[in-house]
XYZ file of C-alpha atoms in Angstrom:
95
model
C 10.958 37.143 21.530
C 8.323 37.107 18.771
C 10.643 35.014 16.623
C 11.011 32.409 19.360
C 7.257 32.226 19.941
C 6.610 31.905 16.212
C 9.185 29.118 15.957
C 7.621 27.258 18.879
C 4.156 27.614 17.380
C 5.280 26.304 13.983
C 7.114 23.406 15.632
C 4.025 22.531 17.677
C 1.791 22.603 14.600
C 4.138 20.385 12.605
C 4.259 17.998 15.555
C 0.487 17.553 15.361
C 0.283 16.867 11.635
C 1.942 13.418 11.618
C -0.341 12.162 14.376
C -3.460 12.950 12.387
C -1.919 11.867 9.086
C -1.037 8.454 10.508
C -4.583 7.629 11.615
C -5.354 4.418 9.745
C -8.653 4.136 7.898
C -10.274 0.983 6.587
C -13.313 0.150 4.480
C -15.319 -3.028 4.349
C -16.936 -3.779 1.020
C -18.669 -6.326 -1.181
C -17.376 -7.160 -4.658
C -18.124 -9.502 -7.550
C -16.344 -11.102 -10.469
C -18.188 -12.456 -13.513
C -17.665 -15.619 -15.590
C -18.037 -17.569 -13.359
C -19.848 -15.434 -10.814
C -17.879 -14.984 -7.587
C -18.741 -12.734 -4.663
C -16.646 -11.676 -1.721
C -16.683 -9.503 1.363
C -13.391 -7.822 2.198
C -11.591 -5.251 4.285
C -9.099 -2.835 2.740
C -6.940 -0.061 4.172
C -7.785 3.240 2.489
C -6.108 6.626 2.449
C -9.140 8.677 3.540
C -11.771 8.146 6.218
C -14.420 9.541 3.885
C -16.905 7.073 2.431
C -17.009 8.693 -1.017
C -13.233 8.866 -1.357
C -12.912 5.329 -0.003
C -15.442 4.063 -2.535
C -13.438 5.489 -5.435
C -10.181 4.051 -4.072
C -11.631 0.611 -3.331
C -13.280 0.453 -6.758
C -10.032 1.342 -8.542
C -7.922 -1.148 -6.579
C -10.426 -3.969 -7.019
C -10.732 -3.290 -10.761
C -6.965 -3.697 -11.116
C -7.487 -7.246 -9.871
C -10.537 -8.102 -11.979
C -13.218 -7.381 -9.369
C -16.187 -4.996 -9.508
C -17.140 -3.103 -6.366
C -20.752 -3.631 -5.358
C -20.700 -1.279 -2.365
C -18.651 0.075 0.508
C -20.455 -0.908 3.686
C -18.570 1.345 6.099
C -15.375 3.250 6.761
C -13.777 2.813 10.177
C -10.557 3.066 12.168
C -8.302 0.301 13.481
C -10.637 -0.425 16.402
C -13.071 -2.104 13.985
C -10.576 -4.442 12.333
C -10.675 -7.433 14.653
C -14.456 -7.864 14.516
C -14.362 -8.031 10.684
C -11.336 -10.302 10.290
C -13.137 -13.651 10.427
C -15.868 -12.591 7.971
C -13.384 -11.218 5.433
C -11.263 -14.385 5.444
C -8.746 -14.383 2.590
C -9.897 -10.876 1.560
C -8.875 -9.325 4.879
C -6.393 -6.568 3.912
C -5.628 -8.439 0.678
C -5.829 -5.467 -1.697
């Protein structure tokens, strides 16, 4: 009986992990490129809903494309995507 209960508990816990792991996180940011000076506002999907971790990830991904991160404005879930889409323009989920 204990074995069955333990198996059910483990199965239930593993069933919860994918739901939380699949929660999408996004960051909106400002970036620049020099020579000539260009600025842009963008939205990027990130792997963590933590502002510090998102800042490091956004900075690294932008740098690979010749951009310098100025700042991460916020980190949010999918419910905040639509309201930022028009402002981000071509930089909406680009990187």
